[in-house]
């Protein structure tokens, strides 16, 4: 108790100081591991505790998104019902423009509860304008449900997806997998009229590394 974090962030205003460690450590595996290695293990080894402050480097993330993420953590921490509290906390504190960035932060800190909640929100926002970028994001961060939903939307609404301006931003490996799945869905081997989600189930054996 009483231990705090100094968090380095991207943007003006300097680091975020005196952030309580306990709420973050209780919800984020990365912070918990950092706390154990910094404060607990040295005590068992007979070392004298030197400081009650710890530095966390989130300088790859924008300050405003980090602040919103911390607000979600502080709102969730007192509750024992994280499934309900996370949705309320995100609704209260995370702006639409920071949903993706907050998901990146949650993934970096291994806060799976918030990752899954934000991923679900993104699933509800899928459209023809963002399905390629969300598919790429889901592929990067191993979010199977978001990947399947965004890819399903892409294949069902974008006849010439390879002409889309964002197509070239996708990694070649992801491009190849998408084209392979599209061609297989259209193939008579898979069967006419079958929905894409049926094929995803079959493809889990082929793309096992992605789907986990």
PDB file of C-alpha atoms in Angstrom:
ATOM      1  CA  UNK A   1       0.000   0.000   0.000  1.00  0.00           C
ATOM      2  CA  UNK A   2       1.115   3.586  -0.678  1.00  0.00           C
ATOM      3  CA  UNK A   3       3.304   2.606  -3.607  1.00  0.00           C
ATOM      4  CA  UNK A   4       2.974   4.847  -6.648  1.00  0.00           C
ATOM      5  CA  UNK A   5       3.943   4.971 -10.306  1.00  0.00           C
ATOM      6  CA  UNK A   6       5.518   7.655 -12.430  1.00  0.00           C
ATOM      7  CA  UNK A   7       4.269   7.049 -15.969  1.00  0.00           C
ATOM      8  CA  UNK A   8       6.170   8.325 -18.994  1.00  0.00           C
ATOM      9  CA  UNK A   9       3.851   9.309 -21.840  1.00  0.00           C
ATOM     10  CA  UNK A  10       3.973  10.765 -25.336  1.00  0.00           C
ATOM     11  CA  UNK A  11       3.035  14.439 -25.502  1.00  0.00           C
ATOM     12  CA  UNK A  12       3.429  17.639 -23.569  1.00  0.00           C
ATOM     13  CA  UNK A  13       2.887  17.994 -19.865  1.00  0.00           C
ATOM     14  CA  UNK A  14       5.636  15.706 -18.629  1.00  0.00           C
ATOM     15  CA  UNK A  15       5.164  12.351 -16.905  1.00  0.00           C
ATOM     16  CA  UNK A  16       2.029  11.429 -14.987  1.00  0.00           C
ATOM     17  CA  UNK A  17       3.136  11.214 -11.373  1.00  0.00           C
ATOM     18  CA  UNK A  18       1.838   9.659  -8.155  1.00  0.00           C
ATOM     19  CA  UNK A  19      -0.385   7.105  -9.878  1.00  0.00           C
ATOM     20  CA  UNK A  20      -1.467   4.479  -7.308  1.00  0.00           C
ATOM     21  CA  UNK A  21       0.211   1.183  -8.080  1.00  0.00           C
ATOM     22  CA  UNK A  22      -2.319  -1.201  -6.504  1.00  0.00           C
ATOM     23  CA  UNK A  23      -5.248  -0.700  -8.942  1.00  0.00           C
ATOM     24  CA  UNK A  24      -3.042  -1.162 -11.998  1.00  0.00           C
ATOM     25  CA  UNK A  25      -1.262  -4.163 -10.504  1.00  0.00           C
ATOM     26  CA  UNK A  26      -4.583  -5.815  -9.663  1.00  0.00           C
ATOM     27  CA  UNK A  27      -5.863  -5.577 -13.242  1.00  0.00           C
ATOM     28  CA  UNK A  28      -2.752  -5.546 -15.453  1.00  0.00           C
ATOM     29  CA  UNK A  29      -0.418  -8.550 -15.481  1.00  0.00           C
ATOM     30  CA  UNK A  30       2.523  -6.532 -16.785  1.00  0.00           C
ATOM     31  CA  UNK A  31       2.313  -4.030 -13.924  1.00  0.00           C
ATOM     32  CA  UNK A  32       1.845  -6.830 -11.394  1.00  0.00           C
ATOM     33  CA  UNK A  33       5.000  -8.547 -12.637  1.00  0.00           C
ATOM     34  CA  UNK A  34       6.911  -5.279 -12.545  1.00  0.00           C
ATOM     35  CA  UNK A  35       5.781  -4.646  -8.969  1.00  0.00           C
ATOM     36  CA  UNK A  36       6.729  -8.149  -7.836  1.00  0.00           C
ATOM     37  CA  UNK A  37      10.203  -7.905  -9.344  1.00  0.00           C
ATOM     38  CA  UNK A  38      10.778  -4.412  -7.977  1.00  0.00           C
ATOM     39  CA  UNK A  39       9.272  -4.485  -4.494  1.00  0.00           C
ATOM     40  CA  UNK A  40       8.521  -8.027  -3.316  1.00  0.00           C
ATOM     41  CA  UNK A  41      11.404 -10.200  -4.511  1.00  0.00           C
ATOM     42  CA  UNK A  42      14.099  -7.841  -3.114  1.00  0.00           C
ATOM     43  CA  UNK A  43      12.447  -8.032   0.328  1.00  0.00           C
ATOM     44  CA  UNK A  44      12.596 -11.838   0.344  1.00  0.00           C
ATOM     45  CA  UNK A  45      16.216 -11.574  -0.691  1.00  0.00           C
ATOM     46  CA  UNK A  46      17.025  -9.423   2.310  1.00  0.00           C
ATOM     47  CA  UNK A  47      17.496  -6.254   0.294  1.00  0.00           C
ATOM     48  CA  UNK A  48      16.441  -2.951   1.773  1.00  0.00           C
ATOM     49  CA  UNK A  49      13.572  -1.233  -0.016  1.00  0.00           C
ATOM     50  CA  UNK A  50      14.977   1.931  -1.595  1.00  0.00           C
ATOM     51  CA  UNK A  51      11.869   3.655  -2.922  1.00  0.00           C
ATOM     52  CA  UNK A  52       8.102   3.456  -2.876  1.00  0.00           C
ATOM     53  CA  UNK A  53       7.907   4.788  -6.438  1.00  0.00           C
ATOM     54  CA  UNK A  54       8.195   2.898  -9.707  1.00  0.00           C
ATOM     55  CA  UNK A  55       8.559   4.143 -13.282  1.00  0.00           C
ATOM     56  CA  UNK A  56       6.375   2.781 -16.081  1.00  0.00           C
ATOM     57  CA  UNK A  57       7.280   3.650 -19.662  1.00  0.00           C
ATOM     58  CA  UNK A  58       4.189   4.265 -21.814  1.00  0.00           C
ATOM     59  CA  UNK A  59       5.910   6.845 -23.985  1.00  0.00           C
ATOM     60  CA  UNK A  60       4.710   5.114 -27.154  1.00  0.00           C
ATOM     61  CA  UNK A  61       1.132   6.091 -26.254  1.00  0.00           C
ATOM     62  CA  UNK A  62      -0.518   9.502 -26.354  1.00  0.00           C
ATOM     63  CA  UNK A  63      -0.984  11.215 -23.014  1.00  0.00           C
ATOM     64  CA  UNK A  64      -4.733  11.758 -23.395  1.00  0.00           C
ATOM     65  CA  UNK A  65      -5.314   8.055 -24.065  1.00  0.00           C
ATOM     66  CA  UNK A  66      -3.191   7.044 -21.073  1.00  0.00           C
ATOM     67  CA  UNK A  67      -5.182   9.404 -18.839  1.00  0.00           C
ATOM     68  CA  UNK A  68      -8.455   7.908 -20.057  1.00  0.00           C
ATOM     69  CA  UNK A  69      -7.134   4.378 -19.548  1.00  0.00           C
ATOM     70  CA  UNK A  70      -6.072   5.210 -15.990  1.00  0.00           C
ATOM     71  CA  UNK A  71      -9.533   6.614 -15.312  1.00  0.00           C
ATOM     72  CA  UNK A  72     -11.044   3.282 -16.391  1.00  0.00           C
ATOM     73  CA  UNK A  73      -8.667   1.428 -14.073  1.00  0.00           C
ATOM     74  CA  UNK A  74      -9.441   3.644 -11.093  1.00  0.00           C
ATOM     75  CA  UNK A  75     -13.182   3.211 -11.677  1.00  0.00           C
ATOM     76  CA  UNK A  76     -12.962  -0.574 -12.042  1.00  0.00           C
ATOM     77  CA  UNK A  77     -10.576  -1.318  -9.191  1.00  0.00           C
ATOM     78  CA  UNK A  78     -13.024  -0.958  -6.262  1.00  0.00           C
ATOM     79  CA  UNK A  79     -15.516  -3.301  -7.929  1.00  0.00           C
ATOM     80  CA  UNK A  80     -15.427  -7.074  -7.679  1.00  0.00           C
ATOM     81  CA  UNK A  81     -17.687  -7.418 -10.733  1.00  0.00           C
ATOM     82  CA  UNK A  82     -15.252  -6.463 -13.502  1.00  0.00           C
ATOM     83  CA  UNK A  83     -17.463  -7.669 -16.347  1.00  0.00           C
ATOM     84  CA  UNK A  84     -20.129  -5.103 -15.532  1.00  0.00           C
ATOM     85  CA  UNK A  85     -17.882  -2.347 -14.223  1.00  0.00           C
ATOM     86  CA  UNK A  86     -15.558  -2.295 -17.242  1.00  0.00           C
ATOM     87  CA  UNK A  87     -18.357  -1.427 -19.667  1.00  0.00           C
ATOM     88  CA  UNK A  88     -19.569   1.390 -17.444  1.00  0.00           C
ATOM     89  CA  UNK A  89     -16.052   2.682 -16.885  1.00  0.00           C
ATOM     90  CA  UNK A  90     -15.258   2.714 -20.601  1.00  0.00           C
ATOM     91  CA  UNK A  91     -18.520   4.475 -21.381  1.00  0.00           C
ATOM     92  CA  UNK A  92     -17.753   7.120 -18.775  1.00  0.00           C
ATOM     93  CA  UNK A  93     -14.092   7.754 -19.510  1.00  0.00           C
ATOM     94  CA  UNK A  94     -12.985   6.625 -23.008  1.00  0.00           C
ATOM     95  CA  UNK A  95     -13.686   8.934 -25.938  1.00  0.00           C
ATOM     96  CA  UNK A  96     -14.459   7.448 -29.336  1.00  0.00           C
ATOM     97  CA  UNK A  97     -11.180   8.664 -30.802  1.00  0.00           C
ATOM     98  CA  UNK A  98      -9.166   6.869 -28.091  1.00  0.00           C
ATOM     99  CA  UNK A  99     -10.868   3.456 -28.132  1.00  0.00           C
ATOM    100  CA  UNK A 100      -8.199   1.898 -30.360  1.00  0.00           C
ATOM    101  CA  UNK A 101      -5.327   3.565 -28.480  1.00  0.00           C
ATOM    102  CA  UNK A 102      -6.714   2.467 -25.107  1.00  0.00           C
ATOM    103  CA  UNK A 103      -6.983  -1.072 -26.455  1.00  0.00           C
ATOM    104  CA  UNK A 104      -3.317  -0.891 -27.437  1.00  0.00           C
ATOM    105  CA  UNK A 105      -2.421   0.235 -23.923  1.00  0.00           C
ATOM    106  CA  UNK A 106      -4.502  -2.532 -22.348  1.00  0.00           C
ATOM    107  CA  UNK A 107      -2.835  -5.103 -24.591  1.00  0.00           C
ATOM    108  CA  UNK A 108       0.631  -3.756 -23.764  1.00  0.00           C
ATOM    109  CA  UNK A 109      -0.104  -3.962 -20.028  1.00  0.00           C
ATOM    110  CA  UNK A 110      -1.857  -7.355 -20.379  1.00  0.00           C
ATOM    111  CA  UNK A 111      -5.200  -6.166 -19.067  1.00  0.00           C
ATOM    112  CA  UNK A 112      -7.362  -8.712 -20.863  1.00  0.00           C
ATOM    113  CA  UNK A 113     -10.649  -7.551 -19.345  1.00  0.00           C
ATOM    114  CA  UNK A 114     -10.311  -4.120 -20.925  1.00  0.00           C
ATOM    115  CA  UNK A 115      -8.915  -5.513 -24.193  1.00  0.00           C
ATOM    116  CA  UNK A 116     -11.970  -7.718 -24.678  1.00  0.00           C
ATOM    117  CA  UNK A 117     -14.407  -4.964 -23.708  1.00  0.00           C
ATOM    118  CA  UNK A 118     -12.870  -2.463 -26.137  1.00  0.00           C
ATOM    119  CA  UNK A 119     -12.671  -5.104 -28.864  1.00  0.00           C
ATOM    120  CA  UNK A 120     -16.411  -5.725 -28.452  1.00  0.00           C
ATOM    121  CA  UNK A 121     -17.079  -2.010 -28.871  1.00  0.00           C
ATOM    122  CA  UNK A 122     -15.022  -1.970 -32.070  1.00  0.00           C
ATOM    123  CA  UNK A 123     -16.982  -4.941 -33.385  1.00  0.00           C
ATOM    124  CA  UNK A 124     -20.174  -2.919 -33.135  1.00  0.00           C
ATOM    125  CA  UNK A 125     -18.640  -0.091 -35.177  1.00  0.00           C
ATOM    126  CA  UNK A 126     -17.490  -2.131 -38.198  1.00  0.00           C
ATOM    127  CA  UNK A 127     -18.420  -0.631 -41.555  1.00  0.00           C
ATOM    128  CA  UNK A 128     -17.033  -0.424 -45.084  1.00  0.00           C
ATOM    129  CA  UNK A 129     -14.797   2.490 -44.140  1.00  0.00           C
ATOM    130  CA  UNK A 130     -12.959   0.848 -41.260  1.00  0.00           C
ATOM    131  CA  UNK A 131     -13.221  -2.918 -41.835  1.00  0.00           C
ATOM    132  CA  UNK A 132      -9.751  -3.175 -43.411  1.00  0.00           C
ATOM    133  CA  UNK A 133      -8.025  -1.210 -40.659  1.00  0.00           C
ATOM    134  CA  UNK A 134      -9.887  -3.122 -37.933  1.00  0.00           C
ATOM    135  CA  UNK A 135      -9.002  -6.416 -39.594  1.00  0.00           C
ATOM    136  CA  UNK A 136      -5.345  -5.358 -39.566  1.00  0.00           C
ATOM    137  CA  UNK A 137      -5.588  -4.248 -35.937  1.00  0.00           C
ATOM    138  CA  UNK A 138      -7.214  -7.527 -34.904  1.00  0.00           C
ATOM    139  CA  UNK A 139      -4.518  -9.478 -36.714  1.00  0.00           C
ATOM    140  CA  UNK A 140      -1.778  -7.546 -34.911  1.00  0.00           C
ATOM    141  CA  UNK A 141      -3.252  -8.023 -31.457  1.00  0.00           C
ATOM    142  CA  UNK A 142      -4.690 -11.530 -31.824  1.00  0.00           C
ATOM    143  CA  UNK A 143      -8.374 -10.640 -31.473  1.00  0.00           C
ATOM    144  CA  UNK A 144     -10.143 -13.494 -33.315  1.00  0.00           C
ATOM    145  CA  UNK A 145     -13.729 -12.273 -32.929  1.00  0.00           C
ATOM    146  CA  UNK A 146     -12.912  -8.791 -34.209  1.00  0.00           C
ATOM    147  CA  UNK A 147     -10.900 -10.311 -37.050  1.00  0.00           C
ATOM    148  CA  UNK A 148     -13.717 -12.609 -38.145  1.00  0.00           C
ATOM    149  CA  UNK A 149     -16.393  -9.916 -37.970  1.00  0.00           C
ATOM    150  CA  UNK A 150     -14.347  -7.317 -39.845  1.00  0.00           C
ATOM    151  CA  UNK A 151     -13.282  -9.843 -42.466  1.00  0.00           C
ATOM    152  CA  UNK A 152     -16.848 -11.093 -42.896  1.00  0.00           C
ATOM    153  CA  UNK A 153     -18.000  -7.516 -43.479  1.00  0.00           C
ATOM    154  CA  UNK A 154     -15.143  -6.929 -45.896  1.00  0.00           C
ATOM    155  CA  UNK A 155     -15.853 -10.017 -47.983  1.00  0.00           C
ATOM    156  CA  UNK A 156     -19.601  -9.457 -48.076  1.00  0.00           C
ATOM    157  CA  UNK A 157     -19.604  -5.750 -48.951  1.00  0.00           C
ATOM    158  CA  UNK A 158     -16.366  -5.005 -50.831  1.00  0.00           C
ATOM    159  CA  UNK A 159     -16.315  -6.709 -54.215  1.00  0.00           C
ATOM    160  CA  UNK A 160     -13.052  -5.027 -55.211  1.00  0.00           C
ATOM    161  CA  UNK A 161     -11.344  -4.765 -51.836  1.00  0.00           C
ATOM    162  CA  UNK A 162      -7.870  -4.894 -53.410  1.00  0.00           C
ATOM    163  CA  UNK A 163      -8.596  -1.523 -55.018  1.00  0.00           C
ATOM    164  CA  UNK A 164      -9.333   0.068 -51.645  1.00  0.00           C
ATOM    165  CA  UNK A 165      -6.860   2.773 -50.648  1.00  0.00           C
ATOM    166  CA  UNK A 166      -6.062   0.984 -47.356  1.00  0.00           C
ATOM    167  CA  UNK A 167      -5.385  -2.391 -48.963  1.00  0.00           C
ATOM    168  CA  UNK A 168      -1.729  -1.601 -49.634  1.00  0.00           C
ATOM    169  CA  UNK A 169      -1.247  -0.693 -45.974  1.00  0.00           C
ATOM    170  CA  UNK A 170      -1.942  -4.291 -44.968  1.00  0.00           C
ATOM    171  CA  UNK A 171       1.059  -6.601 -44.513  1.00  0.00           C
ATOM    172  CA  UNK A 172       1.568  -8.911 -47.477  1.00  0.00           C
ATOM    173  CA  UNK A 173       1.038 -11.961 -45.273  1.00  0.00           C
ATOM    174  CA  UNK A 174      -2.374 -10.690 -44.189  1.00  0.00           C
ATOM    175  CA  UNK A 175      -3.253  -9.773 -47.782  1.00  0.00           C
ATOM    176  CA  UNK A 176      -2.435 -13.310 -48.887  1.00  0.00           C
ATOM    177  CA  UNK A 177      -4.531 -14.882 -46.140  1.00  0.00           C
ATOM    178  CA  UNK A 178      -7.522 -12.669 -46.920  1.00  0.00           C
ATOM    179  CA  UNK A 179      -7.333 -13.436 -50.646  1.00  0.00           C
ATOM    180  CA  UNK A 180      -6.960 -17.156 -49.911  1.00  0.00           C
ATOM    181  CA  UNK A 181     -10.038 -17.145 -47.693  1.00  0.00           C
ATOM    182  CA  UNK A 182     -12.046 -15.125 -50.200  1.00  0.00           C
ATOM    183  CA  UNK A 183     -11.139 -17.443 -53.047  1.00  0.00           C
ATOM    184  CA  UNK A 184     -11.923 -20.527 -50.988  1.00  0.00           C
ATOM    185  CA  UNK A 185     -15.307 -19.134 -49.959  1.00  0.00           C
ATOM    186  CA  UNK A 186     -16.123 -18.486 -53.597  1.00  0.00           C
ATOM    187  CA  UNK A 187     -14.892 -21.912 -54.641  1.00  0.00           C
ATOM    188  CA  UNK A 188     -17.279 -24.770 -55.340  1.00  0.00           C
ATOM    189  CA  UNK A 189     -15.116 -26.868 -52.983  1.00  0.00           C
ATOM    190  CA  UNK A 190     -16.508 -24.924 -50.051  1.00  0.00           C
ATOM    191  CA  UNK A 191     -20.002 -24.903 -51.537  1.00  0.00           C
ATOM    192  CA  UNK A 192     -22.229 -22.189 -52.860  1.00  0.00           C
ATOM    193  CA  UNK A 193     -24.218 -20.076 -50.490  1.00  0.00           C
ATOM    194  CA  UNK A 194     -22.283 -20.961 -47.371  1.00  0.00           C
ATOM    195  CA  UNK A 195     -21.598 -18.110 -45.024  1.00  0.00           C
ATOM    196  CA  UNK A 196     -18.084 -16.902 -44.365  1.00  0.00           C
ATOM    197  CA  UNK A 197     -18.262 -17.831 -40.676  1.00  0.00           C
ATOM    198  CA  UNK A 198     -18.639 -21.507 -41.655  1.00  0.00           C
ATOM    199  CA  UNK A 199     -15.384 -21.288 -43.532  1.00  0.00           C
ATOM    200  CA  UNK A 200     -13.652 -19.596 -40.590  1.00  0.00           C
ATOM    201  CA  UNK A 201     -14.403 -22.648 -38.499  1.00  0.00           C
ATOM    202  CA  UNK A 202     -12.815 -24.900 -41.110  1.00  0.00           C
ATOM    203  CA  UNK A 203      -9.858 -22.578 -41.531  1.00  0.00           C
ATOM    204  CA  UNK A 204      -8.893 -22.662 -37.860  1.00  0.00           C
ATOM    205  CA  UNK A 205      -6.906 -25.776 -38.694  1.00  0.00           C
ATOM    206  CA  UNK A 206      -5.093 -24.008 -41.525  1.00  0.00           C
ATOM    207  CA  UNK A 207      -4.514 -20.680 -39.816  1.00  0.00           C
ATOM    208  CA  UNK A 208      -3.973 -22.104 -36.366  1.00  0.00           C
ATOM    209  CA  UNK A 209      -1.159 -19.713 -35.506  1.00  0.00           C
ATOM    210  CA  UNK A 210      -3.476 -16.756 -35.887  1.00  0.00           C
ATOM    211  CA  UNK A 211      -6.589 -18.092 -34.248  1.00  0.00           C
ATOM    212  CA  UNK A 212      -4.704 -19.702 -31.386  1.00  0.00           C
TER     213      UNK A 212
END
